[in-house]
Tab-separated table of C-alpha atoms (C1' of nucleotides) in Angstrom:
chain	number	residue	atom	x	y	z
A	1	MET	CA	17.867	21.460	-1.147
A	2	GLU	CA	17.158	17.920	-1.881
A	3	PRO	CA	13.557	16.829	-1.413
A	4	LEU	CA	13.318	14.285	1.596
A	5	GLN	CA	11.616	10.704	1.015
A	6	SER	CA	9.695	8.486	2.999
A	7	LEU	CA	11.775	5.779	4.764
A	8	ARG	CA	12.245	2.421	2.775
A	9	GLY	CA	9.539	0.042	3.468
A	10	THR	CA	7.101	2.754	4.591
A	11	VAL	CA	4.364	4.187	2.190
A	12	ASP	CA	2.019	7.233	1.904
A	13	LEU	CA	-1.590	6.384	1.417
A	14	LEU	CA	-2.833	8.964	-0.976
A	15	PRO	CA	-6.462	10.171	-1.241
A	16	ALA	CA	-7.088	7.742	-4.059
A	17	GLN	CA	-6.131	4.722	-1.661
A	18	THR	CA	-7.771	5.719	1.366
A	19	PRO	CA	-11.250	4.974	0.678
A	20	PHE	CA	-10.351	1.284	0.067
A	21	TRP	CA	-8.677	1.132	3.708
A	22	GLN	CA	-11.741	3.072	4.955
A	23	ARG	CA	-14.066	0.161	3.424
A	24	VAL	CA	-12.109	-2.726	4.726
A	25	GLU	CA	-11.917	-0.965	8.283
A	26	ALA	CA	-15.504	-0.429	8.307
A	27	VAL	CA	-16.434	-3.742	7.283
A	28	ALA	CA	-14.003	-5.294	9.795
A	29	ARG	CA	-15.426	-3.034	12.610
A	30	ASP	CA	-18.919	-4.173	11.707
A	31	GLN	CA	-18.175	-7.709	12.024
A	32	PHE	CA	-16.630	-7.385	15.255
A	33	ARG	CA	-19.474	-5.474	16.589
A	34	ARG	CA	-21.910	-8.093	15.509
A	35	ALA	CA	-19.813	-10.669	17.140
A	36	GLY	CA	-19.477	-8.939	20.407
A	37	ILE	CA	-15.981	-8.372	20.190
A	38	ALA	CA	-14.543	-5.232	22.002
A	39	GLU	CA	-11.610	-3.216	20.589
A	40	ILE	CA	-8.280	-2.812	22.652
A	41	ARG	CA	-5.367	-0.338	21.620
A	42	THR	CA	-2.018	-0.795	22.976
A	43	PRO	CA	0.826	1.312	22.786
A	44	LEU	CA	3.064	0.959	19.448
A	45	LEU	CA	6.187	0.992	21.419
A	46	GLU	CA	6.877	-1.747	24.065
A	47	VAL	CA	9.550	-2.932	26.243
A	48	THR	CA	11.891	-5.173	24.240
A	49	GLU	CA	11.572	-8.057	26.476
A	50	LEU	CA	7.943	-8.374	25.778
A	51	PHE	CA	8.511	-9.788	22.316
A	52	ALA	CA	11.712	-11.679	23.280
A	53	ARG	CA	9.585	-13.516	25.727
A	54	GLY	CA	6.405	-13.687	23.997
A	55	ILE	CA	7.411	-14.416	20.455
A	56	GLY	CA	10.370	-16.481	20.913
A	57	GLU	CA	14.328	-15.476	20.923
A	58	ALA	CA	14.953	-17.969	18.044
A	59	THR	CA	12.322	-16.695	15.566
A	60	ASP	CA	13.404	-14.547	12.870
A	61	VAL	CA	11.120	-11.603	13.911
A	62	VAL	CA	12.716	-11.523	17.027
A	63	GLY	CA	16.204	-12.173	15.877
A	64	LYS	CA	16.645	-10.137	12.999
A	65	GLU	CA	13.561	-8.168	12.186
A	66	MET	CA	12.663	-5.897	15.209
A	67	TYR	CA	13.171	-1.949	15.219
A	68	THR	CA	14.991	-1.858	18.608
A	69	PHE	CA	16.651	0.936	20.237
A	70	LEU	CA	17.510	2.409	23.515
A	71	ASP	CA	15.470	5.389	24.678
A	72	ARG	CA	16.804	8.363	26.845
A	73	GLY	CA	16.380	6.380	29.965
A	74	GLU	CA	18.569	3.636	28.609
A	75	ARG	CA	15.569	1.308	28.303
A	76	SER	CA	15.545	-1.137	25.574
A	77	CYS	CA	12.339	-0.381	23.410
A	78	THR	CA	10.802	-2.107	20.410
A	79	LEU	CA	8.251	-1.018	17.815
A	80	ARG	CA	5.685	-3.805	18.015
A	81	PRO	CA	6.372	-6.412	15.261
A	82	GLU	CA	2.889	-8.062	15.837
A	83	GLY	CA	-0.140	-7.432	18.145
A	84	THR	CA	-0.507	-10.429	20.270
A	85	ALA	CA	2.123	-9.926	22.573
A	86	SER	CA	0.857	-6.500	23.579
A	87	VAL	CA	-2.801	-7.558	23.966
A	88	VAL	CA	-1.964	-10.254	26.334
A	89	ARG	CA	0.498	-8.105	28.239
A	90	ALA	CA	-2.431	-5.351	28.527
A	91	VAL	CA	-4.854	-7.990	29.536
A	92	ILE	CA	-2.527	-9.218	32.389
A	93	GLN	CA	-1.607	-5.754	33.432
A	94	HIS	CA	-5.152	-4.736	33.951
A	95	GLY	CA	-6.476	-7.978	35.330
A	96	LEU	CA	-9.059	-8.015	32.595
A	97	LEU	CA	-9.329	-11.980	32.933
A	98	ALA	CA	-10.657	-11.662	36.681
A	99	GLN	CA	-13.742	-10.375	34.808
A	100	GLY	CA	-14.030	-13.380	32.806
A	101	PRO	CA	-12.847	-14.439	29.133
A	102	GLN	CA	-11.985	-11.751	26.844
A	103	ARG	CA	-13.012	-11.240	23.128
A	104	LEU	CA	-10.983	-8.574	21.846
A	105	TRP	CA	-9.813	-7.012	18.418
A	106	TYR	CA	-7.134	-4.615	17.557
A	107	GLY	CA	-5.618	-3.029	14.778
A	108	GLY	CA	-2.985	-0.653	13.594
A	109	PRO	CA	0.630	-0.585	12.293
A	110	MET	CA	3.402	-3.162	12.915
A	111	PHE	CA	7.017	-2.773	12.338
A	112	ARG	CA	9.274	-5.316	10.783
A	113	TYR	CA	12.743	-4.774	9.208
A	114	GLU	CA	12.621	-6.863	5.966
A	115	ARG	CA	13.238	-6.434	2.355
A	116	PRO	CA	9.910	-4.740	0.985
A	117	GLN	CA	8.215	-6.657	-1.558
A	118	ALA	CA	4.594	-7.274	-2.897
A	119	GLY	CA	2.351	-7.251	0.099
A	120	ARG	CA	5.101	-6.802	2.615
A	121	GLN	CA	6.313	-3.460	3.895
A	122	ARG	CA	8.309	-2.391	6.926
A	123	GLN	CA	5.508	-0.322	8.374
A	124	PHE	CA	2.555	-2.694	7.656
A	125	HIS	CA	-0.871	-2.936	9.199
A	126	GLN	CA	-2.784	-5.623	10.802
A	127	ILE	CA	-6.125	-6.237	12.240
A	128	GLY	CA	-6.397	-8.882	14.758
A	129	LEU	CA	-8.568	-10.922	17.067
A	130	GLU	CA	-7.783	-12.643	20.211
A	131	PHE	CA	-10.032	-14.902	22.344
A	132	LEU	CA	-8.458	-15.257	25.745
A	133	GLY	CA	-9.731	-17.761	28.319
A	134	PHE	CA	-11.493	-20.023	25.754
A	135	ALA	CA	-10.501	-23.589	25.623
A	136	ASP	CA	-13.329	-25.291	23.758
A	137	PRO	CA	-12.607	-26.419	20.147
A	138	ARG	CA	-15.592	-24.457	19.138
A	139	SER	CA	-13.790	-21.303	19.922
A	140	ASP	CA	-11.094	-22.208	17.361
A	141	ALA	CA	-13.667	-22.519	14.838
A	142	GLU	CA	-15.710	-19.477	15.723
A	143	ALA	CA	-12.492	-17.180	15.488
A	144	ILE	CA	-11.782	-18.776	12.111
A	145	ALA	CA	-15.442	-18.069	11.095
A	146	ILE	CA	-15.210	-14.507	11.897
A	147	ALA	CA	-12.236	-14.057	9.640
A	148	TRP	CA	-13.686	-16.107	6.958
A	149	ASP	CA	-16.817	-14.074	6.858
A	150	LEU	CA	-15.228	-10.740	7.141
A	151	LEU	CA	-13.317	-11.703	3.922
A	152	ALA	CA	-16.418	-13.039	2.381
A	153	GLU	CA	-18.022	-9.737	3.166
A	154	LEU	CA	-15.583	-8.051	1.174
A	155	GLY	CA	-16.407	-10.035	-1.697
A	156	LEU	CA	-12.996	-11.829	-2.082
A	157	GLY	CA	-12.711	-15.028	-3.953
A	158	GLY	CA	-9.745	-17.399	-4.493
A	159	LEU	CA	-9.240	-17.870	-0.804
A	160	ALA	CA	-8.257	-21.151	0.854
A	161	LEU	CA	-8.302	-22.138	4.373
A	162	GLU	CA	-5.402	-24.321	5.583
A	163	LEU	CA	-5.445	-26.093	8.839
A	164	ASN	CA	-3.085	-28.067	11.124
A	165	SER	CA	-2.675	-29.076	14.550
A	166	LEU	CA	0.708	-28.354	16.333
A	167	GLY	CA	-0.487	-30.383	19.314
A	168	SER	CA	0.352	-29.679	22.856
A	169	SER	CA	3.838	-28.480	23.781
A	170	ASP	CA	4.500	-31.970	25.110
A	171	ASP	CA	3.614	-33.442	21.715
A	172	ARG	CA	5.888	-31.003	19.972
A	173	LEU	CA	8.706	-31.584	22.154
A	174	ARG	CA	8.529	-35.372	21.577
A	175	TYR	CA	8.035	-34.837	17.647
A	176	ARG	CA	10.847	-32.416	17.561
A	177	GLY	CA	13.167	-35.136	19.053
A	178	GLU	CA	11.971	-37.569	16.663
A	179	LEU	CA	12.191	-35.110	13.569
A	180	VAL	CA	15.687	-33.914	14.543
A	181	GLN	CA	16.838	-37.551	14.861
A	182	TRP	CA	15.621	-38.116	11.347
A	183	LEU	CA	16.876	-35.198	9.757
A	184	GLU	CA	20.373	-35.739	11.130
A	185	GLY	CA	20.066	-39.099	9.523
A	186	HIS	CA	19.407	-37.203	6.048
A	187	ARG	CA	21.509	-34.230	6.773
A	188	GLN	CA	23.577	-34.470	3.458
A	189	GLN	CA	20.471	-34.383	1.321
A	190	LEU	CA	19.145	-31.242	2.711
A	191	ASP	CA	19.490	-27.927	1.363
A	192	PRO	CA	21.970	-25.786	3.360
A	193	GLU	CA	19.253	-23.496	4.774
A	194	SER	CA	17.562	-26.537	6.168
A	195	GLN	CA	20.705	-28.034	7.687
A	196	GLN	CA	21.247	-24.884	9.623
A	197	ARG	CA	17.683	-24.875	10.935
A	198	ILE	CA	17.920	-28.505	12.303
A	199	ALA	CA	19.559	-26.822	15.519
A	200	THR	CA	17.547	-23.800	15.473
A	201	ASN	CA	14.028	-24.290	14.353
A	202	PRO	CA	13.450	-27.947	12.836
A	203	LEU	CA	9.833	-27.622	12.601
A	204	ARG	CA	10.147	-24.908	10.153
A	205	ILE	CA	11.989	-27.187	7.864
A	206	LEU	CA	8.682	-28.827	7.243
A	207	ASP	CA	7.283	-25.831	5.106
A	208	SER	CA	10.596	-25.266	3.221
A	209	LYS	CA	10.040	-24.229	-0.447
A	210	ASN	CA	13.068	-26.246	-1.554
A	211	PRO	CA	11.625	-28.945	-3.793
A	212	GLN	CA	14.231	-31.443	-3.058
A	213	THR	CA	13.809	-30.998	0.586
A	214	GLN	CA	10.098	-31.468	0.124
A	215	ALA	CA	10.440	-34.515	-1.733
A	216	LEU	CA	12.819	-35.775	0.892
A	217	LEU	CA	10.448	-34.852	3.779
A	218	ALA	CA	7.754	-37.261	2.394
A	219	GLY	CA	9.617	-39.954	4.300
A	220	ALA	CA	10.069	-38.063	7.576
A	221	PRO	CA	8.077	-38.843	10.646
A	222	THR	CA	4.875	-36.580	10.721
A	223	LEU	CA	3.756	-34.260	13.358
A	224	ALA	CA	0.125	-35.858	13.019
A	225	ALA	CA	1.228	-39.275	14.044
A	226	ALA	CA	3.129	-37.751	16.982
A	227	LEU	CA	0.041	-36.189	18.572
A	228	ALA	CA	-1.125	-37.502	21.796
A	229	PRO	CA	-4.747	-39.003	21.516
A	230	GLU	CA	-6.216	-36.119	23.350
A	231	SER	CA	-4.607	-33.476	20.944
A	232	GLN	CA	-5.842	-35.462	17.850
A	233	GLU	CA	-9.322	-35.494	19.487
A	234	ARG	CA	-9.321	-31.898	19.947
A	235	PHE	CA	-8.254	-31.194	16.100
A	236	GLU	CA	-11.086	-33.305	15.100
A	237	ARG	CA	-13.490	-31.475	17.102
A	238	VAL	CA	-12.287	-28.089	15.379
A	239	GLN	CA	-12.683	-29.829	12.095
A	240	GLN	CA	-16.255	-31.002	12.773
A	241	ALA	CA	-17.269	-27.442	14.089
A	242	LEU	CA	-15.792	-25.827	10.798
A	243	SER	CA	-17.738	-28.353	8.793
A	244	ARG	CA	-20.866	-27.523	10.622
A	245	LEU	CA	-20.210	-24.041	9.740
A	246	GLU	CA	-19.715	-25.226	6.160
A	247	ILE	CA	-16.406	-23.321	5.931
A	248	PRO	CA	-14.230	-25.461	3.538
A	249	PHE	CA	-10.663	-26.126	4.629
A	250	VAL	CA	-7.672	-28.270	3.587
A	251	ILE	CA	-5.601	-29.995	6.096
A	252	ASN	CA	-1.945	-29.017	5.780
A	253	PRO	CA	0.460	-31.117	7.771
A	254	ARG	CA	3.291	-28.962	6.725
A	255	LEU	CA	1.699	-25.653	7.935
A	256	VAL	CA	3.957	-24.566	10.788
A	257	ARG	CA	3.566	-20.956	12.315
A	258	GLY	CA	6.598	-18.846	12.746
A	259	LEU	CA	5.984	-17.537	16.282
A	260	ASP	CA	6.935	-19.882	19.053
A	261	TYR	CA	3.649	-19.276	20.893
A	262	TYR	CA	1.322	-21.307	19.005
A	263	SER	CA	-0.121	-24.673	20.070
A	264	HIS	CA	-2.796	-26.965	18.839
A	265	THR	CA	-4.567	-25.289	15.961
A	266	ALA	CA	-2.768	-23.206	13.468
A	267	PHE	CA	-4.420	-21.950	10.187
A	268	GLU	CA	-3.805	-19.571	7.514
A	269	ILE	CA	-6.036	-18.194	4.787
A	270	THR	CA	-4.228	-17.685	1.449
A	271	SER	CA	-5.230	-15.989	-1.657
A	272	SER	CA	-4.125	-17.179	-5.207
A	273	GLN	CA	-4.216	-13.633	-6.214
A	274	LEU	CA	-1.285	-12.179	-3.947
A	275	GLY	CA	2.058	-13.329	-5.519
A	276	ALA	CA	4.661	-14.725	-3.130
A	277	GLN	CA	3.321	-13.248	-0.037
A	278	ALA	CA	-0.143	-15.263	-0.200
A	279	THR	CA	-1.231	-15.485	3.274
A	280	VAL	CA	-3.954	-12.679	4.110
A	281	CYS	CA	-4.736	-14.142	7.540
A	282	GLY	CA	-2.778	-16.304	9.914
A	283	GLY	CA	-3.287	-17.357	13.538
A	284	GLY	CA	-3.998	-20.346	15.742
A	285	ARG	CA	-4.214	-21.391	19.465
A	286	TYR	CA	-1.598	-20.105	22.027
A	287	ASP	CA	-2.529	-21.526	25.317
A	288	GLY	CA	0.945	-21.153	26.833
A	289	LEU	CA	1.340	-17.316	26.135
A	290	VAL	CA	-0.544	-15.743	28.984
A	291	GLY	CA	1.346	-17.832	31.584
A	292	GLN	CA	4.648	-17.318	29.601
A	293	LEU	CA	4.137	-13.685	30.023
A	294	GLY	CA	3.295	-13.804	33.731
A	295	GLY	CA	-0.286	-14.036	33.821
A	296	PRO	CA	-2.684	-16.923	34.923
A	297	ALA	CA	-2.717	-20.005	32.657
A	298	THR	CA	-5.130	-19.100	30.090
A	299	PRO	CA	-6.136	-20.801	26.868
A	300	ALA	CA	-6.468	-18.415	23.905
A	301	VAL	CA	-6.848	-18.447	20.201
A	302	GLY	CA	-6.449	-15.548	17.665
A	303	TRP	CA	-5.435	-14.325	14.303
A	304	ALA	CA	-4.013	-11.430	12.424
A	305	LEU	CA	-5.019	-10.036	9.037
A	306	GLY	CA	-2.575	-8.343	6.790
A	307	MET	CA	-4.168	-5.018	6.055
A	308	GLU	CA	-2.003	-4.302	3.051
A	309	ARG	CA	-2.756	-7.796	1.345
A	310	LEU	CA	-6.357	-7.415	2.243
A	311	VAL	CA	-6.740	-4.047	0.591
A	312	LEU	CA	-5.061	-5.208	-2.432
A	313	LEU	CA	-7.539	-7.971	-2.873
A	314	ALA	CA	-10.442	-5.697	-1.950
A	315	GLN	CA	-9.231	-3.342	-4.720
A	316	ALA	CA	-9.070	-5.841	-7.281
A	317	ALA	CA	-12.329	-7.213	-6.314
A	318	SER	CA	-14.385	-3.995	-6.107
A	319	ASP	CA	-16.061	-1.679	-8.710
A	320	PRO	CA	-13.930	1.381	-9.092
A	321	ALA	CA	-17.116	3.337	-9.398
A	322	ALA	CA	-18.131	2.660	-5.952
A	323	PHE	CA	-14.829	4.408	-4.657
A	324	GLN	CA	-15.090	7.599	-6.322
A	325	ALA	CA	-14.048	10.621	-3.973
A	326	ALA	CA	-17.067	11.914	-2.049
A	327	VAL	CA	-19.342	14.286	-4.493
A	328	PRO	CA	-20.233	17.606	-2.783
A	329	ASP	CA	-23.971	18.644	-2.732
A	330	LEU	CA	-23.305	22.103	-3.325
A	331	TYR	CA	-20.426	24.146	-4.790
A	332	VAL	CA	-20.245	27.835	-3.926
A	333	ILE	CA	-18.898	29.984	-6.629
A	334	SER	CA	-18.123	33.735	-5.551
A	335	ARG	CA	-16.222	36.697	-7.045
A	336	GLY	CA	-15.334	39.936	-5.599
A	337	SER	CA	-14.560	40.918	-1.913
A	338	GLU	CA	-18.164	41.337	-0.886
A	339	ALA	CA	-19.384	38.187	-2.492
A	340	GLU	CA	-16.374	36.227	-1.135
A	341	ALA	CA	-17.366	37.433	2.528
A	342	LEU	CA	-20.909	36.278	2.059
A	343	ALA	CA	-19.802	32.836	0.577
A	344	LEU	CA	-17.783	31.827	3.503
A	345	PRO	CA	-20.697	31.705	5.982
A	346	LEU	CA	-22.999	30.393	3.418
A	347	ALA	CA	-20.772	27.357	2.986
A	348	ARG	CA	-20.451	26.763	6.732
A	349	ARG	CA	-24.301	27.092	7.305
A	350	ALA	CA	-24.992	24.490	4.759
A	351	ARG	CA	-22.597	22.166	6.024
A	352	ALA	CA	-24.022	22.611	9.563
A	353	LEU	CA	-27.263	21.454	8.127
A	354	GLY	CA	-25.605	18.301	6.649
A	355	LEU	CA	-24.795	19.232	3.222
A	356	ALA	CA	-21.533	18.299	1.650
A	357	VAL	CA	-20.353	21.836	0.306
A	358	GLU	CA	-17.011	22.643	-1.439
A	359	LEU	CA	-16.303	26.283	-1.427
A	360	ASP	CA	-14.082	27.848	-4.302
A	361	LEU	CA	-11.412	29.817	-2.620
A	362	THR	CA	-9.524	30.689	-5.696
A	363	ALA	CA	-11.126	34.083	-6.614
A	364	ALA	CA	-10.511	32.788	-10.351
A	365	ALA	CA	-12.715	34.030	-13.166
A	366	PHE	CA	-16.331	32.833	-13.122
A	367	GLY	CA	-15.763	30.471	-16.061
A	368	LYS	CA	-12.890	28.653	-14.240
A	369	GLN	CA	-14.904	28.171	-11.157
A	370	PHE	CA	-17.840	26.906	-13.068
A	371	LYS	CA	-15.432	24.353	-14.717
A	372	ARG	CA	-14.365	23.092	-11.300
A	373	ALA	CA	-17.952	22.976	-10.139
A	374	ASP	CA	-18.767	20.942	-12.984
A	375	ARG	CA	-15.922	18.600	-12.773
A	376	CYS	CA	-16.208	17.651	-9.138
A	377	GLY	CA	-19.876	16.372	-9.960
A	378	ALA	CA	-21.528	18.652	-7.530
A	379	ARG	CA	-25.441	18.883	-8.080
A	380	TRP	CA	-25.771	22.725	-7.219
A	381	ALA	CA	-23.923	25.645	-7.718
A	382	ALA	CA	-24.576	28.613	-5.557
A	383	VAL	CA	-23.283	31.796	-7.245
A	384	ILE	CA	-22.580	35.076	-5.710
A	385	GLY	CA	-21.219	37.928	-7.708
A	386	GLU	CA	-21.018	41.720	-6.956
A	387	ALA	CA	-24.482	42.280	-7.905
A	388	GLU	CA	-25.959	39.436	-5.811
A	389	ALA	CA	-23.746	40.620	-2.938
A	390	SER	CA	-25.192	43.985	-2.755
A	391	GLU	CA	-28.831	42.645	-2.946
A	392	GLY	CA	-28.160	39.951	-0.460
A	393	VAL	CA	-29.116	37.316	-2.655
A	394	VAL	CA	-27.430	34.052	-4.129
A	395	VAL	CA	-28.068	32.498	-7.509
A	396	LEU	CA	-28.824	28.664	-7.217
A	397	LYS	CA	-27.891	26.871	-10.421
A	398	ASP	CA	-28.849	23.170	-11.155
A	399	LEU	CA	-25.780	21.911	-12.752
A	400	ARG	CA	-27.155	18.775	-13.885
A	401	ASP	CA	-29.934	20.463	-15.691
A	402	PRO	CA	-28.695	22.811	-18.506
A	403	GLN	CA	-32.297	23.779	-19.162
A	404	GLY	CA	-33.095	24.702	-15.684
A	405	VAL	CA	-33.878	28.182	-14.659
A	406	ASP	CA	-31.490	29.989	-12.333
A	407	LEU	CA	-33.033	30.892	-9.092
A	408	ARG	CA	-32.376	34.176	-7.270
A	409	LEU	CA	-32.876	33.466	-3.490
A	410	SER	CA	-32.038	34.563	-0.193
A	411	PRO	CA	-29.528	32.465	1.507
A	412	GLU	CA	-32.123	31.210	3.909
A	413	ALA	CA	-34.516	30.163	1.166
A	414	LEU	CA	-31.626	28.501	-0.786
A	415	LEU	CA	-30.818	26.237	2.083
A	416	ALA	CA	-34.215	25.500	2.694
A	417	ARG	CA	-34.775	24.461	-0.808
A	418	LEU	CA	-31.541	22.354	-0.839
A	419	LEU	CA	-32.716	20.501	2.211
A	420	ALA	CA	-36.277	19.864	0.750
B	1	G	C1'	21.558	-10.802	4.180
B	2	C	C1'	21.318	-12.693	-1.230
B	3	G	C1'	19.404	-12.484	-6.443
B	4	G	C1'	16.376	-10.514	-11.023
B	5	G	C1'	14.061	-6.349	-13.360
B	6	C	C1'	13.535	-0.970	-13.809
B	7	G	C1'	14.533	4.608	-13.072
B	8	U	C1'	12.558	10.438	-19.335
B	9	C	C1'	7.601	16.692	-16.697
B	10	G	C1'	2.823	15.894	-10.835
B	11	C	C1'	0.687	11.046	-13.558
B	12	C	C1'	1.032	7.655	-18.096
B	13	A	C1'	4.485	7.434	-22.098
B	14	A	C1'	7.754	7.797	-27.097
B	15	G	C1'	12.635	7.789	-27.702
B	16	A	C1'	16.917	1.197	-29.698
B	17	G	C1'	24.674	6.902	-30.296
B	18	G	C1'	23.651	12.035	-33.867
B	19	U	C1'	22.048	16.662	-31.866
B	20	U	C1'	15.246	21.533	-31.393
B	21	A	C1'	13.895	15.477	-25.750
B	22	A	C1'	6.980	13.189	-29.291
B	23	G	C1'	2.367	12.697	-27.298
B	24	G	C1'	-1.930	11.957	-23.534
B	25	C	C1'	-3.929	13.301	-18.826
B	26	A	C1'	-3.734	16.867	-15.124
B	27	G	C1'	-2.463	22.158	-14.310
B	28	U	C1'	-2.344	27.547	-15.916
B	29	G	C1'	-3.803	31.543	-18.947
B	30	G	C1'	-6.980	32.975	-23.171
B	31	C	C1'	-11.042	32.810	-26.844
B	32	U	C1'	-15.546	34.290	-23.239
B	33	U	C1'	-13.412	41.370	-17.424
B	34	G	C1'	-20.091	37.424	-14.731
B	35	U	C1'	-21.653	31.447	-16.121
B	36	G	C1'	-19.836	25.409	-16.749
B	37	G	C1'	-19.622	20.515	-19.078
B	38	C	C1'	-17.619	20.479	-25.787
B	39	G	C1'	-13.967	22.882	-28.845
B	40	C	C1'	-9.820	25.740	-30.189
B	41	C	C1'	-5.065	28.657	-28.902
B	42	A	C1'	-0.864	29.374	-25.607
B	43	C	C1'	2.334	28.019	-21.607
B	44	U	C1'	4.404	23.981	-18.678
B	45	A	C1'	11.840	18.880	-18.830
B	46	U	C1'	18.254	23.679	-21.436
B	47	U	C1'	17.079	17.892	-19.668
B	48	C	C1'	16.451	12.284	-18.969
B	49	G	C1'	17.618	9.569	-10.462
B	50	G	C1'	22.992	11.206	-8.915
B	51	G	C1'	28.426	10.801	-10.015
B	52	G	C1'	32.273	9.363	-13.392
B	53	G	C1'	34.032	7.225	-18.138
B	54	U	C1'	33.940	5.750	-23.502
B	55	U	C1'	32.946	8.827	-28.015
B	56	C	C1'	33.945	14.124	-32.602
B	57	G	C1'	28.722	13.186	-30.313
B	58	A	C1'	24.948	9.506	-25.005
B	59	G	C1'	18.380	9.647	-22.286
B	60	U	C1'	20.359	6.002	-25.360
B	61	C	C1'	27.005	2.229	-24.312
B	62	C	C1'	30.259	1.019	-19.553
B	63	C	C1'	31.361	1.700	-14.257
B	64	C	C1'	29.830	3.365	-9.288
B	65	U	C1'	25.859	4.999	-6.302
B	66	C	C1'	20.860	6.079	-4.729
B	67	G	C1'	16.159	4.741	-5.421
B	68	C	C1'	11.746	1.742	-6.781
B	69	U	C1'	10.103	-3.143	-7.787
B	70	C	C1'	9.826	-8.417	-8.098
B	71	G	C1'	11.750	-13.041	-5.860
B	72	C	C1'	14.550	-15.803	-1.780
B	73	C	C1'	14.620	-15.851	3.467
B	74	C	C1'	10.558	-14.626	6.612
B	75	C	C1'	5.667	-13.640	7.674
B	76	A	C1'	-0.018	-11.054	7.819
RNA sequence: GCGGGCGUCGCCAAGAGGUUAAGGCAGUGGCUUGUGGCGCCACUAUUCGGGGGUUCGAGUCCCCUCGCUCGCCCCA
């Protein structure tokens, strides 16, 4: 029988890795708690139309990366490729906006059918923030600040915040016209990939990695110049707010978000230590999405952090010693059926009192059990052999003090001593 | 979807066509039938992801296939 393997692009997080994840999750939770942001949990599975409508049919994510299938009721279902559409759907469905603006966070697995590479899996995990019902430029800055501080809290260096404004939908429509016209005029000089995208998604050509295309683009009309005065002013106010928060940023006029719902502020936080997939956090404003999904016109801003990438960085930045597996306070050694019978409840009682206890279940020779007790780093060993069992006592041994005298104590006395 | 690299024990890893597949870690047993951390001894891959081929002979060369990985695309 051949052993089965996990699906391509999915990974098992082994016990050596989970402490890093727990750390990152704990830091994020605490950051959200202090900022008064509540958690929302939505299903992993949604009706396909949610993403088609929310993210945009023309995007790569929707066009070729979704896990979509028909369920037994012939409904087209999709494993969520991102979190924002679901959060917005839930907020509309439950009328949360009637109670006022919402400050929400979410986390969990997302699914995209792509070729795996460093920092990219088919099942990956995001933590995200959504501010719904906030139009003020300060809300953009606050959302960014929360992400920035979260990353700082984890001790990550080498991060850069890139910022751009995509303008209003009117601005983009106008600019798109100008850009397409210009691109058509230079069609022959573009790489084949970009030529294709003139028709499908011309704005994305701006962040093409092709050097020749980039050089050519220097002469193209800019998005910044196409922004209406109000959009321009709004962008400046976001920058002012960030400056007041002393969060450094770089304007990247070529930064374009891949999902259709973004407008005005777009940003990415990248790391120089991640290889090709350098974006740790990406987000922006999406004032049109709530309305587009059938809700009341609602301004909104949000972001998502890639957990795999974050953990990669956190792991590199952290002291490995701080992430050792939890060390038990007490290791219980027993040999012989009577002794084993006593060891089991002793371990349980010690745990009920708050101690971390490992019970040796192997019935191996004492020498073996001691070896394990020592290796796991426990401070104390409780030893029960046949003699102790018949007397109803337990030997308490200080594993960290070779000269120490072993004590023969009743189970009660032993627990009392450990708690003292 | 398209490229590059790699695939030897649970983990790390030697091995560059010649015949018994090093070594380290971990594991198991023992030295020590009840007392650990050190040490010593023993055991642990008829087999090199899988399948074909070349050769007197292949883990080492060729082909196919699967998998992993990095990159393009895309994105967090």
